[in-house]
Amino acid sequence: MAISSSTAILAVNIHQDSAPIRSEQRFQIPLFGKTSQFKCIESGGFKLPKRTQRHVVSKTNESLLSNLAAPELGKQNEQENEESSEKRRLAGCWREVAGANDWAGMLDPIDPILRSELIRYGEMVQACYDSFDYDLYSSYCGSCRFIRRQFFQELGMEDCGYEVSRYLYATSTANLTKFFKKSRWPKVWSESANWIGYVAVSNDETSARLGRRDIVVSWRGTVTNLEWVEDMNTFLSPISADKIPCPDPTVRVESGFLDLYTAKDKNCRFCKYSAREQILTEVKRLIEMYPNEELSITMTGHSLGSALATLSAYDVVETGTNVRSDGRTVPVCVYSFAGPRVGNMRFRDRVERLGLKVLRVLNIHDIVPKSPGLFFNESMPRVVAKVVEEQPWCYSHVGVRLELDHKSSPFLRPEEDVGNAHNLEAHLHLLDGYHGKGQKFALTTERDPALVNKSCDFLQDHLTVPPSWKQYENKGMVRTKDGRWILPERPKLDDHPDDMHLYLSKLGLSS
């Protein structure tokens, strides 16, 4: 595997995540697998999209990168990885990767196919951030910068193998107001809506590699700004209070998450249906569209988005939306990145009883996974838990956790910065170098560490990657033929499909 060296030049492409570092000389770095982990990943059944195939930084890193090859791990690990990748294909083990056995034996040491899948789904969440308009001086602040049909192409992810079937919106009249972005201009695309994610479906070629057709729901969260944490209500609310059916009235979830998921504004064309109604109808429609195919439903998100992924996955399973007309059940899996606690211990028990699989990826120095329920949570002694578990301020995580530590990466600064520790790109970088507890950090793909500094300042200074380097050319301003600078009108965004009422009716939901 050749990785660039020599003098590094930052070349920020403001429309796509093209490689920010260029150089001329090259040197070889021995990574895991026969030549690289890419060979293992491809033989595992899925090729990472182009946007993950970046070259690493500058000449100053040559010795560092050589050290990261970790030759001392020995030929035994290489042989084991090679044999494992040759014997296994993602198409044949996707159920295990999706948690059929609760990821037993796959986390320590980490299974290479699972690692590549986690990075792949993490990239699909990162796409939400890279396409979201954060500019308060844009009339489109709070929307997606691209139309649905060109979403992955605009992001340089045309090889990801998925097509976006619909966009998701939530109303900013809900709680968690600091999560929403609003333009300062008087004329805006929507007075009360924010774009919060998308639903995508794997195409035929990718479905063949995956071993099934995959329905992905990707939820937007927050990059580094954690002000929304202050909005979290200390108390839990019964999940059945917001028309999410549950036979146990003691099942409770954080009220802000529940409000965001179920709130709607009938006066807004984007939010006249709640996020819940948008998700359930689209999942129902897609399952009916592929009646004779093997299907999977993958919910994923980062930060607040991971809470919504968990809540929506629970909803799909609890309502039986994932059950086909012939009684077959479509498996549902959640890949959560840096997510907070969502509900109480009864919610956890209900999730387990329903067979919903949740894998939580977290940085042990991140405060968000420790919230809410900082003091009263699943780690309490059993004696204490029996006393307080029914209280409206006692929370519990769900699923299985995969712990990462940013101090293990020699690329990252070791200090505990709240925003940096929560950054999604940093989590993907840590996954790339993670092999198991106590094992040396060693990168396994060509995923560029420079991506970590896309929206933060986390990389070591000697790597010479500027902080927050991703910018958009002239903030979207373009020059007209007569020399004037303007913000051009964007194509009209999709709101909701015409058959929403049909699927609401099928699900027994009022419109």
Short mmCIF file of N, CA and C in Angstrom, two decimals, residues 339-397:
data_model
loop_
_atom_site.label_atom_id
_atom_site.label_comp_id
_atom_site.label_asym_id
_atom_site.label_seq_id
_atom_site.Cartn_x
_atom_site.Cartn_y
_atom_site.Cartn_z
N GLY A 339 -23.60 8.16 21.65
CA GLY A 339 -24.98 8.48 22.01
C GLY A 339 -25.22 8.60 23.50
N PRO A 340 -26.20 9.41 23.90
CA PRO A 340 -26.59 9.52 25.30
C PRO A 340 -27.50 8.37 25.71
N ARG A 341 -27.80 8.29 26.99
CA ARG A 341 -28.83 7.34 27.44
C ARG A 341 -30.18 7.84 26.94
N VAL A 342 -31.05 6.89 26.62
CA VAL A 342 -32.34 7.24 26.03
C VAL A 342 -33.49 7.05 26.99
N GLY A 343 -33.48 5.97 27.75
CA GLY A 343 -34.62 5.67 28.61
C GLY A 343 -34.22 5.06 29.94
N ASN A 344 -35.22 4.50 30.62
CA ASN A 344 -34.97 3.91 31.93
C ASN A 344 -34.66 2.42 31.80
N MET A 345 -34.54 1.75 32.94
CA MET A 345 -34.19 0.33 32.93
C MET A 345 -35.30 -0.52 32.33
N ARG A 346 -36.55 -0.09 32.48
CA ARG A 346 -37.65 -0.81 31.85
C ARG A 346 -37.58 -0.68 30.32
N PHE A 347 -37.14 0.45 29.84
CA PHE A 347 -36.93 0.62 28.40
C PHE A 347 -35.85 -0.35 27.91
N ARG A 348 -34.76 -0.44 28.66
CA ARG A 348 -33.70 -1.39 28.31
C ARG A 348 -34.24 -2.82 28.27
N ASP A 349 -35.01 -3.17 29.29
CA ASP A 349 -35.56 -4.52 29.34
C ASP A 349 -36.49 -4.79 28.16
N ARG A 350 -37.27 -3.78 27.79
CA ARG A 350 -38.20 -3.95 26.69
C ARG A 350 -37.45 -4.11 25.37
N VAL A 351 -36.40 -3.33 25.18
CA VAL A 351 -35.58 -3.44 23.97
C VAL A 351 -35.00 -4.85 23.86
N GLU A 352 -34.51 -5.37 24.95
CA GLU A 352 -33.93 -6.72 24.94
C GLU A 352 -35.00 -7.77 24.66
N ARG A 353 -36.18 -7.59 25.24
CA ARG A 353 -37.26 -8.56 25.05
C ARG A 353 -37.72 -8.60 23.59
N LEU A 354 -37.70 -7.45 22.94
CA LEU A 354 -38.12 -7.37 21.55
C LEU A 354 -37.06 -7.88 20.58
N GLY A 355 -35.86 -8.12 21.06
CA GLY A 355 -34.79 -8.61 20.20
C GLY A 355 -34.12 -7.54 19.36
N LEU A 356 -34.28 -6.28 19.73
CA LEU A 356 -33.63 -5.19 19.01
C LEU A 356 -32.14 -5.18 19.36
N LYS A 357 -31.29 -5.13 18.35
CA LYS A 357 -29.84 -5.18 18.54
C LYS A 357 -29.25 -3.78 18.46
N VAL A 358 -28.50 -3.41 19.49
CA VAL A 358 -27.90 -2.07 19.56
C VAL A 358 -26.42 -2.20 19.90
N LEU A 359 -25.56 -1.64 19.05
CA LEU A 359 -24.13 -1.57 19.33
C LEU A 359 -23.74 -0.11 19.49
N ARG A 360 -23.23 0.22 20.65
CA ARG A 360 -22.87 1.61 20.97
C ARG A 360 -21.35 1.78 20.89
N VAL A 361 -20.90 2.65 20.00
CA VAL A 361 -19.48 2.98 19.86
C VAL A 361 -19.24 4.29 20.58
N LEU A 362 -18.28 4.32 21.51
CA LEU A 362 -18.09 5.53 22.30
C LEU A 362 -16.62 5.73 22.65
N ASN A 363 -16.28 6.97 22.88
CA ASN A 363 -14.97 7.37 23.39
C ASN A 363 -15.11 7.51 24.91
N ILE A 364 -14.28 6.82 25.67
CA ILE A 364 -14.45 6.80 27.13
C ILE A 364 -14.26 8.17 27.76
N HIS A 365 -13.72 9.13 27.02
CA HIS A 365 -13.53 10.49 27.55
C HIS A 365 -14.64 11.45 27.14
N ASP A 366 -15.63 10.95 26.45
CA ASP A 366 -16.76 11.76 25.98
C ASP A 366 -17.82 11.84 27.07
N ILE A 367 -18.35 13.05 27.33
CA ILE A 367 -19.33 13.22 28.40
C ILE A 367 -20.74 12.83 27.96
N VAL A 368 -21.01 12.86 26.65
CA VAL A 368 -22.38 12.63 26.20
C VAL A 368 -22.88 11.22 26.53
N PRO A 369 -22.08 10.16 26.31
CA PRO A 369 -22.57 8.83 26.69
C PRO A 369 -22.79 8.67 28.20
N LYS A 370 -22.29 9.60 28.98
CA LYS A 370 -22.48 9.55 30.43
C LYS A 370 -23.74 10.31 30.86
N SER A 371 -24.44 10.87 29.90
CA SER A 371 -25.62 11.69 30.16
C SER A 371 -26.83 11.13 29.41
N PRO A 372 -28.05 11.45 29.88
CA PRO A 372 -28.36 11.90 31.24
C PRO A 372 -28.24 10.72 32.22
N GLY A 373 -28.56 10.96 33.48
CA GLY A 373 -28.42 9.91 34.47
C GLY A 373 -26.98 9.76 34.93
N LEU A 374 -26.32 10.88 35.16
CA LEU A 374 -24.90 10.86 35.52
C LEU A 374 -24.64 10.03 36.77
N PHE A 375 -25.57 10.11 37.74
CA PHE A 375 -25.36 9.42 39.02
C PHE A 375 -26.23 8.18 39.17
N PHE A 376 -27.43 8.22 38.60
CA PHE A 376 -28.35 7.08 38.75
C PHE A 376 -28.54 6.42 37.38
N ASN A 377 -27.86 5.31 37.19
CA ASN A 377 -27.86 4.64 35.89
C ASN A 377 -27.60 3.16 36.05
N GLU A 378 -27.34 2.48 34.94
CA GLU A 378 -27.19 1.03 34.91
C GLU A 378 -25.98 0.52 35.69
N SER A 379 -25.04 1.41 36.03
CA SER A 379 -23.83 0.98 36.74
C SER A 379 -24.00 0.99 38.25
N MET A 380 -25.18 1.36 38.74
CA MET A 380 -25.41 1.38 40.19
C MET A 380 -25.37 -0.03 40.77
N PRO A 381 -25.01 -0.15 42.03
CA PRO A 381 -25.13 -1.45 42.70
C PRO A 381 -26.58 -1.93 42.67
N ARG A 382 -26.78 -3.22 42.59
CA ARG A 382 -28.11 -3.78 42.44
C ARG A 382 -29.05 -3.36 43.57
N VAL A 383 -28.50 -3.24 44.76
CA VAL A 383 -29.32 -2.85 45.91
C VAL A 383 -29.88 -1.44 45.71
N VAL A 384 -29.03 -0.53 45.23
CA VAL A 384 -29.46 0.85 44.99
C VAL A 384 -30.45 0.89 43.82
N ALA A 385 -30.17 0.12 42.79
CA ALA A 385 -31.03 0.12 41.60
C ALA A 385 -32.45 -0.28 41.93
N LYS A 386 -32.62 -1.25 42.82
CA LYS A 386 -33.96 -1.69 43.19
C LYS A 386 -34.76 -0.59 43.86
N VAL A 387 -34.08 0.31 44.52
CA VAL A 387 -34.75 1.39 45.24
C VAL A 387 -35.14 2.53 44.31
N VAL A 388 -34.27 2.86 43.34
CA VAL A 388 -34.47 4.08 42.54
C VAL A 388 -34.85 3.82 41.09
N GLU A 389 -34.91 2.56 40.64
CA GLU A 389 -35.11 2.31 39.22
C GLU A 389 -36.45 2.82 38.69
N GLU A 390 -37.43 3.01 39.55
CA GLU A 390 -38.73 3.51 39.10
C GLU A 390 -38.81 5.03 39.11
N GLN A 391 -37.77 5.68 39.59
CA GLN A 391 -37.78 7.14 39.64
C GLN A 391 -37.59 7.74 38.25
N PRO A 392 -38.18 8.92 38.01
CA PRO A 392 -38.14 9.52 36.67
C PRO A 392 -36.80 10.15 36.31
N TRP A 393 -35.76 9.94 37.12
CA TRP A 393 -34.45 10.47 36.81
C TRP A 393 -33.38 9.37 36.82
N CYS A 394 -33.82 8.13 36.72
CA CYS A 394 -32.90 6.99 36.69
C CYS A 394 -32.85 6.41 35.27
N TYR A 395 -31.70 6.48 34.64
CA TYR A 395 -31.54 6.09 33.22
C TYR A 395 -30.72 4.81 33.08
N SER A 396 -30.79 4.24 31.89
CA SER A 396 -29.98 3.07 31.58
C SER A 396 -29.64 3.04 30.10
N HIS A 397 -28.39 2.69 29.79
CA HIS A 397 -28.01 2.44 28.41
C HIS A 397 -28.63 1.13 27.94
#
